[in-house]
Amino acid sequence: MRAVAKNEFEKNFFKLMNNAVFGKTMENIRKRVTVKLMSKYDGRYGVEAQISKPNFHSSSIFNENLVAIQLNKTDILMNKPIYVGLVVLDLSKTLMYDFHYNYIRQMYKDNCKLLYTDTDSFIYAVKCDDFNEDMKKNIHKFDTSNYPADNVFNMPCVNKKVVGLMKDECNGQILTEFVGLRSKMYSTRVNNQDSMKKIKGIKASVVKKTIEFNDYLDCLRNSRIQSREQYAIRSKLHKVETIRQRKIALSPYDDKRFLQDNTIDTIAWGHYQILQNGKEKRVRFKEDPTIHLMYKWKFAHHEARCGKWEQVARDRQRFRRRILQINEIILPVIVKKLKEM
C-alpha cells in the first residue's frame, strides 16, 4: 500500500499501521493494570475495600469525592505472538548486518568508515572512484525511487518500497559534512547547506530555530554543553499546565560508547582495546569538571553539581570494576562455550 501512496499522509498512515501491528505482537501483557474510579470510602466496593486488596498498587486523589485506584492484574493471559515480533527484529538485524559486512565491508575494505548507525540506517564515509557507479552495479540492493528522473548520475529509479533494500536519504545529493555527538544527536550538510538536525528530547521547532550545524561542531571540538529552553504541556491528576523547561540540547559526552584516546572515534563497551597491558585504558580529556557527566552509569548530575566528588569517584571505580569483570571473566567463558559448539 505504501508503494502506491500518493501523498505524505498516506505514506505515514500505512507505515504507522505496520508499526502498530508489530507493536501488538510484542506487547508486554504484564504491564496492564486495572483502574477504578471511586466516589465513596466505605462499603464492599468502596476505597477501603480496594486498597485492602493484595494487588493494590497506588491511588490518586482528584478531590474529596473522586479517587482513582490502580490495581495490578491478578490473572494474565499470555495471548500475544511474541515469536512473531522476535522474528521481525531478528530479520531486520540480519538485513542490516548482511548489508554492512557482506556488501560494504567486502567491497571497500578499509576505505569505508561507519560514522553512525540507527535501527534501520547507516551513515558512511567511503573512499572510492565512483560510489554511484558501484550502486548501479548492485542496484538490486537499493531503492532508488526517490532519485530525480533526470539525475546527473543516470541512476535508474527502481525498487520502490521494496522491503529490505537501502535508500539514499539525500535523494542523490552529496552529503558533504556530518557531526555525530551521541545517539539520536547528529547533524548533516548536503551540498554545504544545512540539511538535517536531530536531537532527541528537544522540540523540532526549537531545534529548527535555535540550533545550527556550527553548534554541533562547537560542541564536538570544544566539549561545550549547550542548553535550550522550551515550553511543554503537562497533565498531572487531570490538571493541565504549560511549563517552561531548560534541557541539555547538545552534549559531547556519549555514555553508550567508549571514546578512544585523543580521537573522536568510539568503540563498544567490552571491546578488547579498552584493556591495555592488563590494565584499564583511560580516557584523557581537558581539565573540565563536566567530565563527570561523561558516563551516566551512576554519575548523578546533582551530585557533580553539588560538589560530591567523592561519591562520583566511587561510582566511577565501581563502573571500572564492572567493565574489568566483563572482559576478564565473562568474555573468556563465552569464547570457550563457542569453541565447544
PDB file of N, CA and C in Angstrom, residues 107-182:
ATOM      1  N   MET A 107      33.298  -4.847  -0.175  1.00  0.00           N
ATOM      2  CA  MET A 107      33.626  -4.079  -1.371  1.00  0.00           C
ATOM      3  C   MET A 107      34.698  -3.027  -1.109  1.00  0.00           C
ATOM      4  N   TYR A 108      34.631  -2.329   0.022  1.00  0.00           N
ATOM      5  CA  TYR A 108      35.519  -1.184   0.247  1.00  0.00           C
ATOM      6  C   TYR A 108      36.607  -1.443   1.287  1.00  0.00           C
ATOM      7  N   LYS A 109      36.536  -2.576   1.976  1.00  0.00           N
ATOM      8  CA  LYS A 109      37.576  -2.933   2.942  1.00  0.00           C
ATOM      9  C   LYS A 109      37.804  -1.795   3.948  1.00  0.00           C
ATOM     10  N   ASP A 110      39.057  -1.312   4.013  1.00  0.00           N
ATOM     11  CA  ASP A 110      39.411  -0.245   4.958  1.00  0.00           C
ATOM     12  C   ASP A 110      39.151   1.149   4.399  1.00  0.00           C
ATOM     13  N   ASN A 111      38.591   1.243   3.195  1.00  0.00           N
ATOM     14  CA  ASN A 111      38.310   2.542   2.587  1.00  0.00           C
ATOM     15  C   ASN A 111      36.932   3.075   2.973  1.00  0.00           C
ATOM     16  N   CYS A 112      36.255   2.407   3.864  1.00  0.00           N
ATOM     17  CA  CYS A 112      34.966   2.904   4.334  1.00  0.00           C
ATOM     18  C   CYS A 112      34.981   2.972   5.855  1.00  0.00           C
ATOM     19  N   LYS A 113      34.277   3.932   6.392  1.00  0.00           N
ATOM     20  CA  LYS A 113      34.203   4.131   7.833  1.00  0.00           C
ATOM     21  C   LYS A 113      32.751   4.352   8.223  1.00  0.00           C
ATOM     22  N   LEU A 114      32.289   3.576   9.174  1.00  0.00           N
ATOM     23  CA  LEU A 114      30.923   3.728   9.664  1.00  0.00           C
ATOM     24  C   LEU A 114      30.883   4.880  10.653  1.00  0.00           C
ATOM     25  N   LEU A 115      30.174   5.945  10.292  1.00  0.00           N
ATOM     26  CA  LEU A 115      30.099   7.133  11.136  1.00  0.00           C
ATOM     27  C   LEU A 115      28.960   7.051  12.147  1.00  0.00           C
ATOM     28  N   TYR A 116      27.851   6.490  11.724  1.00  0.00           N
ATOM     29  CA  TYR A 116      26.671   6.480  12.594  1.00  0.00           C
ATOM     30  C   TYR A 116      25.730   5.382  12.116  1.00  0.00           C
ATOM     31  N   THR A 117      25.064   4.759  13.037  1.00  0.00           N
ATOM     32  CA  THR A 117      24.053   3.767  12.683  1.00  0.00           C
ATOM     33  C   THR A 117      22.876   3.872  13.631  1.00  0.00           C
ATOM     34  N   ASP A 118      21.708   3.588  13.105  1.00  0.00           N
ATOM     35  CA  ASP A 118      20.489   3.561  13.898  1.00  0.00           C
ATOM     36  C   ASP A 118      19.782   2.240  13.609  1.00  0.00           C
ATOM     37  N   THR A 119      18.556   2.129  14.022  1.00  0.00           N
ATOM     38  CA  THR A 119      17.834   0.872  13.862  1.00  0.00           C
ATOM     39  C   THR A 119      17.808   0.400  12.416  1.00  0.00           C
ATOM     40  N   ASP A 120      17.599   1.314  11.488  1.00  0.00           N
ATOM     41  CA  ASP A 120      17.433   0.921  10.086  1.00  0.00           C
ATOM     42  C   ASP A 120      18.258   1.783   9.134  1.00  0.00           C
ATOM     43  N   SER A 121      19.355   2.355   9.599  1.00  0.00           N
ATOM     44  CA  SER A 121      20.106   3.261   8.728  1.00  0.00           C
ATOM     45  C   SER A 121      21.595   3.227   9.043  1.00  0.00           C
ATOM     46  N   PHE A 122      22.393   3.592   8.031  1.00  0.00           N
ATOM     47  CA  PHE A 122      23.836   3.740   8.159  1.00  0.00           C
ATOM     48  C   PHE A 122      24.242   5.086   7.585  1.00  0.00           C
ATOM     49  N   ILE A 123      25.305   5.675   8.154  1.00  0.00           N
ATOM     50  CA  ILE A 123      25.970   6.822   7.543  1.00  0.00           C
ATOM     51  C   ILE A 123      27.437   6.443   7.397  1.00  0.00           C
ATOM     52  N   TYR A 124      27.929   6.448   6.150  1.00  0.00           N
ATOM     53  CA  TYR A 124      29.291   6.014   5.856  1.00  0.00           C
ATOM     54  C   TYR A 124      30.120   7.164   5.294  1.00  0.00           C
ATOM     55  N   ALA A 125      31.425   7.065   5.515  1.00  0.00           N
ATOM     56  CA  ALA A 125      32.413   7.853   4.772  1.00  0.00           C
ATOM     57  C   ALA A 125      33.185   6.855   3.919  1.00  0.00           C
ATOM     58  N   VAL A 126      33.068   6.968   2.596  1.00  0.00           N
ATOM     59  CA  VAL A 126      33.632   5.977   1.679  1.00  0.00           C
ATOM     60  C   VAL A 126      34.622   6.650   0.738  1.00  0.00           C
ATOM     61  N   LYS A 127      35.780   6.027   0.577  1.00  0.00           N
ATOM     62  CA  LYS A 127      36.783   6.473  -0.391  1.00  0.00           C
ATOM     63  C   LYS A 127      36.765   5.518  -1.575  1.00  0.00           C
ATOM     64  N   CYS A 128      36.354   6.012  -2.740  1.00  0.00           N
ATOM     65  CA  CYS A 128      36.299   5.173  -3.937  1.00  0.00           C
ATOM     66  C   CYS A 128      36.279   6.070  -5.171  1.00  0.00           C
ATOM     67  N   ASP A 129      36.369   5.466  -6.344  1.00  0.00           N
ATOM     68  CA  ASP A 129      36.378   6.236  -7.591  1.00  0.00           C
ATOM     69  C   ASP A 129      35.005   6.825  -7.879  1.00  0.00           C
ATOM     70  N   ASP A 130      33.971   6.017  -7.779  1.00  0.00           N
ATOM     71  CA  ASP A 130      32.617   6.498  -8.077  1.00  0.00           C
ATOM     72  C   ASP A 130      31.610   5.605  -7.353  1.00  0.00           C
ATOM     73  N   PHE A 131      31.090   6.104  -6.249  1.00  0.00           N
ATOM     74  CA  PHE A 131      30.153   5.312  -5.457  1.00  0.00           C
ATOM     75  C   PHE A 131      28.857   5.059  -6.224  1.00  0.00           C
ATOM     76  N   ASN A 132      28.429   6.018  -7.033  1.00  0.00           N
ATOM     77  CA  ASN A 132      27.180   5.854  -7.779  1.00  0.00           C
ATOM     78  C   ASN A 132      27.287   4.752  -8.824  1.00  0.00           C
ATOM     79  N   GLU A 133      28.467   4.608  -9.418  1.00  0.00           N
ATOM     80  CA  GLU A 133      28.667   3.508 -10.360  1.00  0.00           C
ATOM     81  C   GLU A 133      28.603   2.165  -9.637  1.00  0.00           C
ATOM     82  N   ASP A 134      29.147   2.134  -8.431  1.00  0.00           N
ATOM     83  CA  ASP A 134      29.062   0.901  -7.646  1.00  0.00           C
ATOM     84  C   ASP A 134      27.614   0.575  -7.293  1.00  0.00           C
ATOM     85  N   MET A 135      26.829   1.604  -7.023  1.00  0.00           N
ATOM     86  CA  MET A 135      25.410   1.384  -6.741  1.00  0.00           C
ATOM     87  C   MET A 135      24.698   0.804  -7.953  1.00  0.00           C
ATOM     88  N   LYS A 136      25.004   1.330  -9.130  1.00  0.00           N
ATOM     89  CA  LYS A 136      24.337   0.841 -10.342  1.00  0.00           C
ATOM     90  C   LYS A 136      24.687  -0.620 -10.626  1.00  0.00           C
ATOM     91  N   LYS A 137      25.907  -1.010 -10.276  1.00  0.00           N
ATOM     92  CA  LYS A 137      26.305  -2.404 -10.486  1.00  0.00           C
ATOM     93  C   LYS A 137      25.585  -3.346  -9.518  1.00  0.00           C
ATOM     94  N   ASN A 138      25.167  -2.808  -8.386  1.00  0.00           N
ATOM     95  CA  ASN A 138      24.468  -3.613  -7.374  1.00  0.00           C
ATOM     96  C   ASN A 138      23.107  -3.001  -7.078  1.00  0.00           C
ATOM     97  N   ILE A 139      22.403  -2.638  -8.141  1.00  0.00           N
ATOM     98  CA  ILE A 139      21.145  -1.908  -7.988  1.00  0.00           C
ATOM     99  C   ILE A 139      20.092  -2.742  -7.258  1.00  0.00           C
ATOM    100  N   HIS A 140      20.258  -4.065  -7.234  1.00  0.00           N
ATOM    101  CA  HIS A 140      19.280  -4.927  -6.567  1.00  0.00           C
ATOM    102  C   HIS A 140      19.298  -4.756  -5.051  1.00  0.00           C
ATOM    103  N   LYS A 141      20.305  -4.058  -4.523  1.00  0.00           N
ATOM    104  CA  LYS A 141      20.401  -3.825  -3.084  1.00  0.00           C
ATOM    105  C   LYS A 141      19.831  -2.471  -2.666  1.00  0.00           C
ATOM    106  N   PHE A 142      19.384  -1.657  -3.629  1.00  0.00           N
ATOM    107  CA  PHE A 142      18.990  -0.281  -3.323  1.00  0.00           C
ATOM    108  C   PHE A 142      17.608   0.045  -3.868  1.00  0.00           C
ATOM    109  N   ASP A 143      16.925   0.907  -3.134  1.00  0.00           N
ATOM    110  CA  ASP A 143      15.679   1.528  -3.584  1.00  0.00           C
ATOM    111  C   ASP A 143      16.025   2.939  -4.028  1.00  0.00           C
ATOM    112  N   THR A 144      16.033   3.166  -5.322  1.00  0.00           N
ATOM    113  CA  THR A 144      16.428   4.476  -5.874  1.00  0.00           C
ATOM    114  C   THR A 144      15.226   5.236  -6.418  1.00  0.00           C
ATOM    115  N   SER A 145      14.036   4.902  -5.945  1.00  0.00           N
ATOM    116  CA  SER A 145      12.830   5.535  -6.479  1.00  0.00           C
ATOM    117  C   SER A 145      12.737   7.008  -6.125  1.00  0.00           C
ATOM    118  N   ASN A 146      13.504   7.461  -5.126  1.00  0.00           N
ATOM    119  CA  ASN A 146      13.445   8.876  -4.738  1.00  0.00           C
ATOM    120  C   ASN A 146      14.431   9.739  -5.507  1.00  0.00           C
ATOM    121  N   TYR A 147      15.211   9.159  -6.401  1.00  0.00           N
ATOM    122  CA  TYR A 147      16.112   9.947  -7.241  1.00  0.00           C
ATOM    123  C   TYR A 147      15.301  10.695  -8.303  1.00  0.00           C
ATOM    124  N   PRO A 148      15.725  11.901  -8.678  1.00  0.00           N
ATOM    125  CA  PRO A 148      15.063  12.592  -9.793  1.00  0.00           C
ATOM    126  C   PRO A 148      15.185  11.773 -11.075  1.00  0.00           C
ATOM    127  N   ALA A 149      14.160  11.854 -11.905  1.00  0.00           N
ATOM    128  CA  ALA A 149      14.176  11.074 -13.146  1.00  0.00           C
ATOM    129  C   ALA A 149      15.335  11.470 -14.050  1.00  0.00           C
ATOM    130  N   ASP A 150      15.733  12.745 -14.000  1.00  0.00           N
ATOM    131  CA  ASP A 150      16.826  13.242 -14.849  1.00  0.00           C
ATOM    132  C   ASP A 150      18.089  13.479 -14.029  1.00  0.00           C
ATOM    133  N   ASN A 151      18.379  12.611 -13.048  1.00  0.00           N
ATOM    134  CA  ASN A 151      19.541  12.812 -12.181  1.00  0.00           C
ATOM    135  C   ASN A 151      20.833  12.715 -12.980  1.00  0.00           C
ATOM    136  N   VAL A 152      21.854  13.430 -12.510  1.00  0.00           N
ATOM    137  CA  VAL A 152      23.123  13.547 -13.244  1.00  0.00           C
ATOM    138  C   VAL A 152      23.916  12.242 -13.228  1.00  0.00           C
ATOM    139  N   PHE A 153      23.547  11.305 -12.360  1.00  0.00           N
ATOM    140  CA  PHE A 153      24.293  10.050 -12.272  1.00  0.00           C
ATOM    141  C   PHE A 153      23.709   8.965 -13.175  1.00  0.00           C
ATOM    142  N   ASN A 154      22.609   9.294 -13.881  1.00  0.00           N
ATOM    143  CA  ASN A 154      21.913   8.305 -14.711  1.00  0.00           C
ATOM    144  C   ASN A 154      21.513   7.074 -13.893  1.00  0.00           C
ATOM    145  N   MET A 155      21.129   7.330 -12.666  1.00  0.00           N
ATOM    146  CA  MET A 155      20.722   6.250 -11.773  1.00  0.00           C
ATOM    147  C   MET A 155      19.286   5.835 -12.096  1.00  0.00           C
ATOM    148  N   PRO A 156      19.041   4.572 -12.391  1.00  0.00           N
ATOM    149  CA  PRO A 156      17.668   4.141 -12.677  1.00  0.00           C
ATOM    150  C   PRO A 156      16.796   4.215 -11.424  1.00  0.00           C
ATOM    151  N   CYS A 157      15.572   4.680 -11.573  1.00  0.00           N
ATOM    152  CA  CYS A 157      14.639   4.807 -10.447  1.00  0.00           C
ATOM    153  C   CYS A 157      13.830   3.513 -10.332  1.00  0.00           C
ATOM    154  N   VAL A 158      14.301   2.608  -9.497  1.00  0.00           N
ATOM    155  CA  VAL A 158      13.690   1.276  -9.418  1.00  0.00           C
ATOM    156  C   VAL A 158      13.491   0.860  -7.959  1.00  0.00           C
ATOM    157  N   ASN A 159      12.827  -0.282  -7.789  1.00  0.00           N
ATOM    158  CA  ASN A 159      12.644  -0.947  -6.486  1.00  0.00           C
ATOM    159  C   ASN A 159      11.918  -0.073  -5.468  1.00  0.00           C
ATOM    160  N   LYS A 160      10.877   0.608  -5.896  1.00  0.00           N
ATOM    161  CA  LYS A 160      10.152   1.489  -4.986  1.00  0.00           C
ATOM    162  C   LYS A 160       9.486   0.692  -3.867  1.00  0.00           C
ATOM    163  N   LYS A 161       9.816   1.053  -2.612  1.00  0.00           N
ATOM    164  CA  LYS A 161       9.223   0.480  -1.403  1.00  0.00           C
ATOM    165  C   LYS A 161       9.418  -1.034  -1.291  1.00  0.00           C
ATOM    166  N   VAL A 162      10.465  -1.560  -1.913  1.00  0.00           N
ATOM    167  CA  VAL A 162      10.750  -2.987  -1.760  1.00  0.00           C
ATOM    168  C   VAL A 162      11.340  -3.216  -0.370  1.00  0.00           C
ATOM    169  N   VAL A 163      10.791  -4.157   0.362  1.00  0.00           N
ATOM    170  CA  VAL A 163      11.208  -4.404   1.739  1.00  0.00           C
ATOM    171  C   VAL A 163      12.639  -4.931   1.781  1.00  0.00           C
ATOM    172  N   GLY A 164      13.444  -4.370   2.702  1.00  0.00           N
ATOM    173  CA  GLY A 164      14.795  -4.871   2.928  1.00  0.00           C
ATOM    174  C   GLY A 164      15.881  -4.201   2.125  1.00  0.00           C
ATOM    175  N   LEU A 165      15.542  -3.227   1.286  1.00  0.00           N
ATOM    176  CA  LEU A 165      16.547  -2.536   0.485  1.00  0.00           C
ATOM    177  C   LEU A 165      16.903  -1.199   1.124  1.00  0.00           C
ATOM    178  N   MET A 166      18.105  -0.710   0.824  1.00  0.00           N
ATOM    179  CA  MET A 166      18.585   0.553   1.378  1.00  0.00           C
ATOM    180  C   MET A 166      18.249   1.705   0.433  1.00  0.00           C
ATOM    181  N   LYS A 167      17.939   2.856   1.023  1.00  0.00           N
ATOM    182  CA  LYS A 167      17.565   4.036   0.234  1.00  0.00           C
ATOM    183  C   LYS A 167      18.464   5.203   0.595  1.00  0.00           C
ATOM    184  N   ASP A 168      18.846   5.982  -0.410  1.00  0.00           N
ATOM    185  CA  ASP A 168      19.649   7.182  -0.207  1.00  0.00           C
ATOM    186  C   ASP A 168      18.741   8.299   0.294  1.00  0.00           C
ATOM    187  N   GLU A 169      18.898   8.683   1.564  1.00  0.00           N
ATOM    188  CA  GLU A 169      18.039   9.710   2.149  1.00  0.00           C
ATOM    189  C   GLU A 169      18.330  11.100   1.591  1.00  0.00           C
ATOM    190  N   CYS A 170      19.456  11.250   0.909  1.00  0.00           N
ATOM    191  CA  CYS A 170      19.799  12.556   0.324  1.00  0.00           C
ATOM    192  C   CYS A 170      19.262  12.706  -1.094  1.00  0.00           C
ATOM    193  N   ASN A 171      18.536  11.716  -1.578  1.00  0.00           N
ATOM    194  CA  ASN A 171      17.931  11.771  -2.915  1.00  0.00           C
ATOM    195  C   ASN A 171      18.950  12.040  -4.018  1.00  0.00           C
ATOM    196  N   GLY A 172      20.126  11.464  -3.886  1.00  0.00           N
ATOM    197  CA  GLY A 172      21.140  11.629  -4.916  1.00  0.00           C
ATOM    198  C   GLY A 172      22.048  12.822  -4.728  1.00  0.00           C
ATOM    199  N   GLN A 173      21.763  13.680  -3.747  1.00  0.00           N
ATOM    200  CA  GLN A 173      22.638  14.818  -3.483  1.00  0.00           C
ATOM    201  C   GLN A 173      23.848  14.369  -2.662  1.00  0.00           C
ATOM    202  N   ILE A 174      24.883  15.214  -2.646  1.00  0.00           N
ATOM    203  CA  ILE A 174      26.134  14.847  -1.999  1.00  0.00           C
ATOM    204  C   ILE A 174      26.103  15.258  -0.530  1.00  0.00           C
ATOM    205  N   LEU A 175      26.312  14.297   0.351  1.00  0.00           N
ATOM    206  CA  LEU A 175      26.434  14.571   1.785  1.00  0.00           C
ATOM    207  C   LEU A 175      27.864  15.025   2.050  1.00  0.00           C
ATOM    208  N   THR A 176      28.046  16.302   2.349  1.00  0.00           N
ATOM    209  CA  THR A 176      29.392  16.878   2.446  1.00  0.00           C
ATOM    210  C   THR A 176      29.946  16.900   3.862  1.00  0.00           C
ATOM    211  N   GLU A 177      29.097  17.045   4.890  1.00  0.00           N
ATOM    212  CA  GLU A 177      29.583  17.109   6.268  1.00  0.00           C
ATOM    213  C   GLU A 177      28.638  16.363   7.200  1.00  0.00           C
ATOM    214  N   PHE A 178      29.227  15.813   8.253  1.00  0.00           N
ATOM    215  CA  PHE A 178      28.442  15.083   9.251  1.00  0.00           C
ATOM    216  C   PHE A 178      29.074  15.260  10.622  1.00  0.00           C
ATOM    217  N   VAL A 179      28.246  15.519  11.626  1.00  0.00           N
ATOM    218  CA  VAL A 179      28.692  15.569  13.018  1.00  0.00           C
ATOM    219  C   VAL A 179      27.752  14.692  13.835  1.00  0.00           C
ATOM    220  N   GLY A 180      28.308  13.673  14.466  1.00  0.00           N
ATOM    221  CA  GLY A 180      27.529  12.802  15.340  1.00  0.00           C
ATOM    222  C   GLY A 180      28.068  12.888  16.758  1.00  0.00           C
ATOM    223  N   LEU A 181      27.276  13.417  17.666  1.00  0.00           N
ATOM    224  CA  LEU A 181      27.721  13.613  19.045  1.00  0.00           C
ATOM    225  C   LEU A 181      27.426  12.400  19.914  1.00  0.00           C
ATOM    226  N   ARG A 182      26.248  11.849  19.786  1.00  0.00           N
ATOM    227  CA  ARG A 182      25.841  10.679  20.557  1.00  0.00           C
ATOM    228  C   ARG A 182      24.573  10.131  19.925  1.00  0.00           C
TER     229      ARG A 182
END
